[in-house]
Coordinates of C-alpha atoms in Angstrom, one line a residue:
Chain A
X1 CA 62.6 -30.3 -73.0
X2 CA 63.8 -32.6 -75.2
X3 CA 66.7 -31.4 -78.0
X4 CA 68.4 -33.0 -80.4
X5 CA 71.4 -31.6 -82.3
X6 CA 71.1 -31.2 -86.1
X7 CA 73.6 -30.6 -89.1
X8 CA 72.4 -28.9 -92.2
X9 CA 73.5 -30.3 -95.5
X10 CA 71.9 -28.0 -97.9
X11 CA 69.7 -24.8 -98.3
X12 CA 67.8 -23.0 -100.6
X13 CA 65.7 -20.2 -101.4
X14 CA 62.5 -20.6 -103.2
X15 CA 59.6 -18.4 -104.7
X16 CA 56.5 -19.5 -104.5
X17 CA 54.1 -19.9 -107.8
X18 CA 51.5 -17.5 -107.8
X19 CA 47.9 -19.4 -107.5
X20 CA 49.3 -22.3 -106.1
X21 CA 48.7 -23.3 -102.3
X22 CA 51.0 -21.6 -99.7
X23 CA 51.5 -24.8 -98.0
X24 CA 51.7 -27.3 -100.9
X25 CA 54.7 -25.3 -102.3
X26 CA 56.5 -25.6 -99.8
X27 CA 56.0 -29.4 -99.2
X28 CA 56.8 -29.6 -103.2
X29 CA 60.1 -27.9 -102.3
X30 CA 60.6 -30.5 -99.7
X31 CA 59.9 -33.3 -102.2
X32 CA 62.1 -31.7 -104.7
X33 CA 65.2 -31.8 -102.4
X34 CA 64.5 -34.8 -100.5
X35 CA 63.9 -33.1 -97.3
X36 CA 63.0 -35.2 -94.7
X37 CA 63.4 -32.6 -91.7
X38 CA 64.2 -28.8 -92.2
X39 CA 63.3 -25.1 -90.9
X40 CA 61.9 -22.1 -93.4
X41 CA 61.5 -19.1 -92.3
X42 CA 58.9 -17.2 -95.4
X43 CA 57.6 -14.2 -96.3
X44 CA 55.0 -12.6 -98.8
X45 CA 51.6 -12.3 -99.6
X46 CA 48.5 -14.3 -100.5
X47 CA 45.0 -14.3 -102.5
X48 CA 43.2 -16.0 -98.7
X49 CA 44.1 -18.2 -95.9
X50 CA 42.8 -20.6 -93.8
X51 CA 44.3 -20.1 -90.4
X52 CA 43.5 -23.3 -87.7
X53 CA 43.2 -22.1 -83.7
X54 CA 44.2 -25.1 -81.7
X55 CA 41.2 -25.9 -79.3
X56 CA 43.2 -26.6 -76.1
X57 CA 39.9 -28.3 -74.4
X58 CA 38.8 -30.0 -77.1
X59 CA 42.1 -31.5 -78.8
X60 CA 41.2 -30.1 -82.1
X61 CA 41.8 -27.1 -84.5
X62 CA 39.5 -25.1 -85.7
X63 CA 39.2 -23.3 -89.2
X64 CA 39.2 -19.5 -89.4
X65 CA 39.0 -18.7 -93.3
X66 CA 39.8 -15.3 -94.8
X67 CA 38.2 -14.6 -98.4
X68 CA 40.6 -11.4 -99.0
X69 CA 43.8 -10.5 -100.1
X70 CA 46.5 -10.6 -97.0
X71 CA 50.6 -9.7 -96.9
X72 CA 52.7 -12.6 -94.9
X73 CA 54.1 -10.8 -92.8
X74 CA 56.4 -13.6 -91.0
X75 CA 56.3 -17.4 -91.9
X76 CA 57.8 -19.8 -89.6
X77 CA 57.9 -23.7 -89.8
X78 CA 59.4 -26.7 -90.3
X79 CA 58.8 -30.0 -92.7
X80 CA 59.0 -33.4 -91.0
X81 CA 57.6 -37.1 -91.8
X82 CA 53.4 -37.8 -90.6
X83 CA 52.0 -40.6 -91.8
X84 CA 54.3 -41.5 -94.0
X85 CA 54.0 -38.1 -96.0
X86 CA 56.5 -35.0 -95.5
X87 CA 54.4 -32.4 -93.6
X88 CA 55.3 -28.5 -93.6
X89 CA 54.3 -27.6 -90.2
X90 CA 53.4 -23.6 -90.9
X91 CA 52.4 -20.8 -88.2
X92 CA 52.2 -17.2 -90.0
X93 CA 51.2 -13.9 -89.2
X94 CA 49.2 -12.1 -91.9
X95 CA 47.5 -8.7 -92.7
X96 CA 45.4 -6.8 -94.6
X97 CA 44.8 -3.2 -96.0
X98 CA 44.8 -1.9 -92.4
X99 CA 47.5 -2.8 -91.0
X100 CA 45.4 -5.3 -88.7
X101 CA 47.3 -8.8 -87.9
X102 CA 45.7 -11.9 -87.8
X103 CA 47.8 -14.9 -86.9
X104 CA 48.0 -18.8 -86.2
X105 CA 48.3 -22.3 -88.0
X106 CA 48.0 -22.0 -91.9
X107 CA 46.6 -24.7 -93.2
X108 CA 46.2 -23.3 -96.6
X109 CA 46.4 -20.1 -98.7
X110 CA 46.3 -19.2 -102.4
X111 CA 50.0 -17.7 -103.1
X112 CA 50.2 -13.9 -104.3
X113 CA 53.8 -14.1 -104.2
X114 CA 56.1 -15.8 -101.7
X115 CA 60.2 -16.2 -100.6
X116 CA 61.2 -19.2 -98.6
X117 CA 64.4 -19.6 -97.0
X118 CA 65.0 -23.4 -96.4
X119 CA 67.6 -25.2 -94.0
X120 CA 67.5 -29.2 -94.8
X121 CA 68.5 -31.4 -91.8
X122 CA 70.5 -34.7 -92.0
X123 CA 68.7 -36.1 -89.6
X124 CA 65.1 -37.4 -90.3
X125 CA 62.5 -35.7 -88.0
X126 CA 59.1 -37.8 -87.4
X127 CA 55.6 -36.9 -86.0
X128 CA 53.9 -39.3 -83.6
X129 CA 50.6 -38.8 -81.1
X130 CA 51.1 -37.0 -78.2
X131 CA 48.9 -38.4 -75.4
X132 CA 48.8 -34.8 -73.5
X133 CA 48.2 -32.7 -76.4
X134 CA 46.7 -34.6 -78.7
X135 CA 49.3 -33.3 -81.5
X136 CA 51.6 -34.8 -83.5
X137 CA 54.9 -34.0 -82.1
X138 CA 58.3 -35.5 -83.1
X139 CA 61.1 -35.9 -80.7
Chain B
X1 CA 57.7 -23.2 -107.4
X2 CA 61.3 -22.1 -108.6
X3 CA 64.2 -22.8 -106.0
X4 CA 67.9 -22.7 -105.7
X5 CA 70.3 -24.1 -103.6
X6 CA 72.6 -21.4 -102.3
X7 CA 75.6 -21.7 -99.9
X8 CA 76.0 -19.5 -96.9
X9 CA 79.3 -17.9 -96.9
X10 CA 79.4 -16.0 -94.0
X11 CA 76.7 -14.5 -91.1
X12 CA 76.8 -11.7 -89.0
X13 CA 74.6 -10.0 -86.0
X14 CA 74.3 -6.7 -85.9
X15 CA 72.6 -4.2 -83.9
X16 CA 70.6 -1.3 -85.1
X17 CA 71.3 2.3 -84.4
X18 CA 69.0 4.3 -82.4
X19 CA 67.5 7.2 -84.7
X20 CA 68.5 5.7 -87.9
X21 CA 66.0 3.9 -90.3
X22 CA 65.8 0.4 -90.0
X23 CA 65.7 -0.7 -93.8
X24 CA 68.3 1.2 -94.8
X25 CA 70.6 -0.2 -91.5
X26 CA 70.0 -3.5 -92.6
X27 CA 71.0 -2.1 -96.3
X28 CA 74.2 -0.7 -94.9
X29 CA 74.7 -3.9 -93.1
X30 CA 74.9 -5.5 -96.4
X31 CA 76.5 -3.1 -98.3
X32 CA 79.3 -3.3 -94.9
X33 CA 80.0 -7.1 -95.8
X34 CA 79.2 -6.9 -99.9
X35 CA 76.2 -9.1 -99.7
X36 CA 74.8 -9.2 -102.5
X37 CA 72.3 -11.9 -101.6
X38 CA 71.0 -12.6 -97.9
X39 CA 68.2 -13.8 -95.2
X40 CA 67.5 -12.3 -92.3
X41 CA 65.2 -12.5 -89.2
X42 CA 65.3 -9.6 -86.7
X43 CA 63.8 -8.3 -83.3
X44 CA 63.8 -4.9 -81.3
X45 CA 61.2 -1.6 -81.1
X46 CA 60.8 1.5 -83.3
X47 CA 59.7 5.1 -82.3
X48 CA 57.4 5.0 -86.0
X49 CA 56.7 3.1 -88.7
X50 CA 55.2 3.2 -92.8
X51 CA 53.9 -0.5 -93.7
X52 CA 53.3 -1.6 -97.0
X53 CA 50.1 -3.2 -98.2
X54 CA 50.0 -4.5 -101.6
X55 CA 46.4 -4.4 -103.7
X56 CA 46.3 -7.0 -105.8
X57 CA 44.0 -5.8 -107.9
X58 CA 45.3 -2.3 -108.8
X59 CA 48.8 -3.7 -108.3
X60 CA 50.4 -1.1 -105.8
X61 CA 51.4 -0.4 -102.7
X62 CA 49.2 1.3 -100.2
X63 CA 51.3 3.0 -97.2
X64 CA 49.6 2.8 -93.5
X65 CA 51.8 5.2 -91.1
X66 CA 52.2 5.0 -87.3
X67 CA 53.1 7.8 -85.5
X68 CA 53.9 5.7 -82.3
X69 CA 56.4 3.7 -80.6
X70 CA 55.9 0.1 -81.5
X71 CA 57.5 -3.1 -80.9
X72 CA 59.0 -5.3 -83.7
X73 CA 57.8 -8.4 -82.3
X74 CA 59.5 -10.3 -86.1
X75 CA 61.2 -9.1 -88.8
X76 CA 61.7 -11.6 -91.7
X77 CA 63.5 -10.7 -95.0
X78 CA 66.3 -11.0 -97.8
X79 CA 68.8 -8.7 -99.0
X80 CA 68.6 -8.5 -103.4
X81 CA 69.7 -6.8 -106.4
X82 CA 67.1 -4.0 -107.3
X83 CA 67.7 -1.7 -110.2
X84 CA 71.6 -2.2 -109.9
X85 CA 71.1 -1.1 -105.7
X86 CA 70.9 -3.7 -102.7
X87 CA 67.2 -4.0 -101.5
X88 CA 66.0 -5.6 -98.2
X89 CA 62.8 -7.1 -98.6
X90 CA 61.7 -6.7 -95.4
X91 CA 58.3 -8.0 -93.7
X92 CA 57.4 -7.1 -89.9
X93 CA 54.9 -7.6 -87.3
X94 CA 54.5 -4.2 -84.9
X95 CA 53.0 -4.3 -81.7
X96 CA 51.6 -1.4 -79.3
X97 CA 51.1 -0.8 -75.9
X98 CA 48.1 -3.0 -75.7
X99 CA 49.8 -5.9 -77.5
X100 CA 47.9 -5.1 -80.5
X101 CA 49.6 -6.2 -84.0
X102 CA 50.2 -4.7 -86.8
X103 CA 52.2 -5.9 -90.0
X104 CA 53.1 -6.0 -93.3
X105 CA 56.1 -5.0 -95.9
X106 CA 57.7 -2.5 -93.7
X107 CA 59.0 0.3 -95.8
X108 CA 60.4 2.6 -93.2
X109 CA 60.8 3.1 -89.3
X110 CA 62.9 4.8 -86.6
X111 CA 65.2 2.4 -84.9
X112 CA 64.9 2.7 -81.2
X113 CA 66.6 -0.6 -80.4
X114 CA 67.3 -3.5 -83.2
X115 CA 68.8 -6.9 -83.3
X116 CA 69.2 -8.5 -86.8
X117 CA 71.1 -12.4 -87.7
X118 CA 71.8 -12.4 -91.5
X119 CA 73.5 -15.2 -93.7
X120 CA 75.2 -13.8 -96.4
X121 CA 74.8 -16.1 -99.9
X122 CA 77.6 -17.0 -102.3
X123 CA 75.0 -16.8 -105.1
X124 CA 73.9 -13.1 -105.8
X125 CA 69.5 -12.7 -106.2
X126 CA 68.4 -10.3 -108.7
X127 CA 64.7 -9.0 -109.1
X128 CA 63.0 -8.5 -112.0
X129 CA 59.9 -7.2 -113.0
X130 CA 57.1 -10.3 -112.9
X131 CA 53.8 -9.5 -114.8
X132 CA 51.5 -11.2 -113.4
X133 CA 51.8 -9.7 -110.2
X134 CA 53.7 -6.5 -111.4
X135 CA 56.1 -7.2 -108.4
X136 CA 59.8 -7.1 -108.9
X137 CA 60.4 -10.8 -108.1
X138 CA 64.0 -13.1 -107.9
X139 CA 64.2 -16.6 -109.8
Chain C
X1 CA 75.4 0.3 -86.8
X2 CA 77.7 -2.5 -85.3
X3 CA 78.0 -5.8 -86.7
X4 CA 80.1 -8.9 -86.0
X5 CA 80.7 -11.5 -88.1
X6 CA 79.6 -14.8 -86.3
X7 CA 80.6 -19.0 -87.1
X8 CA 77.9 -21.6 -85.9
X9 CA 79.0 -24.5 -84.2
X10 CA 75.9 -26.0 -84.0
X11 CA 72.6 -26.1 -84.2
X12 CA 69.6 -27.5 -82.7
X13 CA 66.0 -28.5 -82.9
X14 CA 63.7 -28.6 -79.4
X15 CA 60.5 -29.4 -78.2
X16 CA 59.3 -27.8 -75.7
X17 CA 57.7 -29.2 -72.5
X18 CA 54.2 -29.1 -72.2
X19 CA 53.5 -27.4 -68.4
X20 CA 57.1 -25.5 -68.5
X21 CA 58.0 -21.4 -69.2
X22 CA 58.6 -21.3 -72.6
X23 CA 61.3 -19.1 -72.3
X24 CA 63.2 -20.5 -69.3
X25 CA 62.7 -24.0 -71.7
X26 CA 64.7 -21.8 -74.2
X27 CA 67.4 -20.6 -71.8
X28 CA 67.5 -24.6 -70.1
X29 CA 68.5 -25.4 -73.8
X30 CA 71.3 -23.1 -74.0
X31 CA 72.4 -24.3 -70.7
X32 CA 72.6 -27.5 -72.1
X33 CA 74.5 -27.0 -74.8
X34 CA 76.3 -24.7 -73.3
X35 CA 75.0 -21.6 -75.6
X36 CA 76.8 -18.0 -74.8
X37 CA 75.2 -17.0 -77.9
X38 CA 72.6 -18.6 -80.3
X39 CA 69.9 -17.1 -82.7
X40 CA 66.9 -18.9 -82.9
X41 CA 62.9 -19.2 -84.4
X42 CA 60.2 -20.7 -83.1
X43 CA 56.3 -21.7 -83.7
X44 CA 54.1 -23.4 -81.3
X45 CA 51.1 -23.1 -78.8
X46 CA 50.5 -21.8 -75.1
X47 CA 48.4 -22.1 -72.3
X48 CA 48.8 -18.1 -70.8
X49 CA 51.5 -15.2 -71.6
X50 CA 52.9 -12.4 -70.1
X51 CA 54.0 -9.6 -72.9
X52 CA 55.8 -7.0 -72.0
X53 CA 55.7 -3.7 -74.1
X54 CA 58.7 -1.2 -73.7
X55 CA 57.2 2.7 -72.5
X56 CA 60.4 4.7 -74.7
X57 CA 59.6 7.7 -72.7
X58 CA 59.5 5.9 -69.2
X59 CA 62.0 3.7 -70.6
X60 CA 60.2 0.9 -68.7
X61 CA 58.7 -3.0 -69.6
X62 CA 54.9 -2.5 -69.1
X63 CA 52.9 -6.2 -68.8
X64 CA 50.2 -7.2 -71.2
X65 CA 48.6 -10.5 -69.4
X66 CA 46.8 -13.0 -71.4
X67 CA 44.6 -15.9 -69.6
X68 CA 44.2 -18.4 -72.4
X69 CA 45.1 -20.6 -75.0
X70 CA 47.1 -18.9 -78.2
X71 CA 48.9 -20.4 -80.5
X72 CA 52.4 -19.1 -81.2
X73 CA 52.5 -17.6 -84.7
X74 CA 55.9 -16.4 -84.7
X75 CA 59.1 -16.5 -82.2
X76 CA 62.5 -14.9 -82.8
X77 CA 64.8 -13.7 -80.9
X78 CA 68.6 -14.4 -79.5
X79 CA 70.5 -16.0 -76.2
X80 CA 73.2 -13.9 -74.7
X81 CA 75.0 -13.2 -70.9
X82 CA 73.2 -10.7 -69.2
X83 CA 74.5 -10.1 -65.6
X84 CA 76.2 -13.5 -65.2
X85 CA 73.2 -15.6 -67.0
X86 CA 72.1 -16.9 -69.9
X87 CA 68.6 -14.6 -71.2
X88 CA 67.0 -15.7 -73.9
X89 CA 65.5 -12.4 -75.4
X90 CA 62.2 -13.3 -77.1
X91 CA 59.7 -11.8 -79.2
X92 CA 56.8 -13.8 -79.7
X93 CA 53.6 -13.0 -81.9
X94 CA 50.2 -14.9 -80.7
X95 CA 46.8 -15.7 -81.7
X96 CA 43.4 -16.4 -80.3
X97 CA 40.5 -18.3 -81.6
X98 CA 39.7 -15.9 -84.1
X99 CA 42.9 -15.4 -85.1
X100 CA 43.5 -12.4 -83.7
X101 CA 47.2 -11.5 -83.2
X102 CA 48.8 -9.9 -80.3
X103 CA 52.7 -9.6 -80.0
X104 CA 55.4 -8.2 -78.1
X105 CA 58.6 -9.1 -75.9
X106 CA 57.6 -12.5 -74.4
X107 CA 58.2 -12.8 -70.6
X108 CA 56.8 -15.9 -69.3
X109 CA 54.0 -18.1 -71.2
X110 CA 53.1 -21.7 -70.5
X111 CA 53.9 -24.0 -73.2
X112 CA 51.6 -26.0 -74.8
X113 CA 53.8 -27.6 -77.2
X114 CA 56.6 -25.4 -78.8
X115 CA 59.6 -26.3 -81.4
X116 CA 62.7 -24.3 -81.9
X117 CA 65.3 -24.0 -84.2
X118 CA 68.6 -22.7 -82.1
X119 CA 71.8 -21.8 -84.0
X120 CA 75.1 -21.8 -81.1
X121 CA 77.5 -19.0 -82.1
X122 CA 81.0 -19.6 -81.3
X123 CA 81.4 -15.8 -80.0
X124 CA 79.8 -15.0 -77.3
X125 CA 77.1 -12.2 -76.9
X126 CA 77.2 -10.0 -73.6
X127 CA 74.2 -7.3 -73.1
X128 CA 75.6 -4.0 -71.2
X129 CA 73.5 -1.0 -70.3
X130 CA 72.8 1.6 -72.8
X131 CA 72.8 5.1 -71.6
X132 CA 70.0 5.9 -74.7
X133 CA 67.8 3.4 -74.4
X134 CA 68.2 2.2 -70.8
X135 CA 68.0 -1.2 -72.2
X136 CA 71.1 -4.0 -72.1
X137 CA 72.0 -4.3 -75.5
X138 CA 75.0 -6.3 -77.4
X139 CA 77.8 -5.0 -79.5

């Protein structure tokens, strides 16, 4: 297990803009405070989702698209540098009129309404290839 | 996206008392310490719960009830200013004795056992009504 | 309700190890760092996972086994002493390939690849038997 200790210069809270993309927002919040590594933890609801199931096998995700309305029920994740670009890595847990939970990766969701909390890091966190996984993995 | 940097002035862990409800004991946890604005992620079980889901396109809540126990498996949310009251906006994800999840805005459940973190904010959050989504929003 | 007021000391980003428990890789971090009492999130992948679900009337863990690949949609929960040792109490929420969520306390699961965000408390936390819930709680 690798670790590396981390001090927090600034936080925020953030609402999300309805219609915009779950994901997006949150990387434009990372833009807008010059966050090169942080944590959010996020809650609220959106219009659909596109979750992505990791394919352990395969080394590659796969889409699972939901055309309905869905509460976020928990949002975890954090925002480091891949490619050059700040990334919000985002797992969420979401559900619809039933009560039924569907969960994984979001890659991207149309914003109902949305509360982030975000911790920015002083130290830069980076992605590179992982040989065993095939992820992009930083430290 | 609308953000604001906030400071944390103080945190706290608490537990949750068996019986009691577990919105209003993160309430009272907040009403304890005067916060006034908060985040919070939380853990434990209840012995029943009412989720929230919200219809988009009628624009209200519709309660789902479990008359079960039921783990709370996350528990993400922020303490606000609601109509002059503190409000936990609280989010969970349930689980049975299959593993099955369940989740959404949790509204109310019996506390069997609870562990919550908060961080208390300098800055106070206050909702207000928001018509697009006739949601009672903050920023 | 009992609260207590808590100071971080630090805090801590990790990655997992690929191949390892993922919640004895949680509990080797506090060890590292020398954690009697941390809070932390989490988001990743696994390989298998062992939920347990607690029976309130038997007031005993019953195991949910799961032989495949999920991801990790959520993780929260909180290091304290119990008996002598560091225990990382965990709640995890997972997903299969069609995004499917299942959730509970984690026991054991083997990482795929896992990051966590660990915040050191400088009080310590010590779980003691509860006579109501025959579970070892804090506070």
């Amino acid at each position: 297990m690798n670790y590396r200790a981390v001090e927090t210069t600034d936080e925020y809270v953030a609402r999300l803009e309805t219609g915009a993309d779950w994901r997006a927002e949150i990387e434009s919040l990372a833009d807008a405070v010059d966050a090169d590594a942080a944590w959010f933890t996020a809650l609220g609801a959106v219009q659909d989702a596109e979750l992505w199931f990791y394919d352990q096998s395969e080394c590659e995700y796969d889409p699972i698209a939901f055309d309905e309305p869905l509460e976020v029920a928990s949002c975890v994740g954090n925002v480091s540098r891949l490619e050059g670009e700040r990334f919000a890595h985002t797992h969420a847990v979401l559900s619809d009129d039933e009560g039924t939970a569907y969960a994984g990766h979001l890659n991207e969701a149309t914003v109902w309404a949305g509360e982030v909390h975000m911790r920015v890091f002083a130290e830069p966190l980076e992605r590179e290839y992982d040989d065993t996984t095939e992820l992009d993995l930083w430290l």
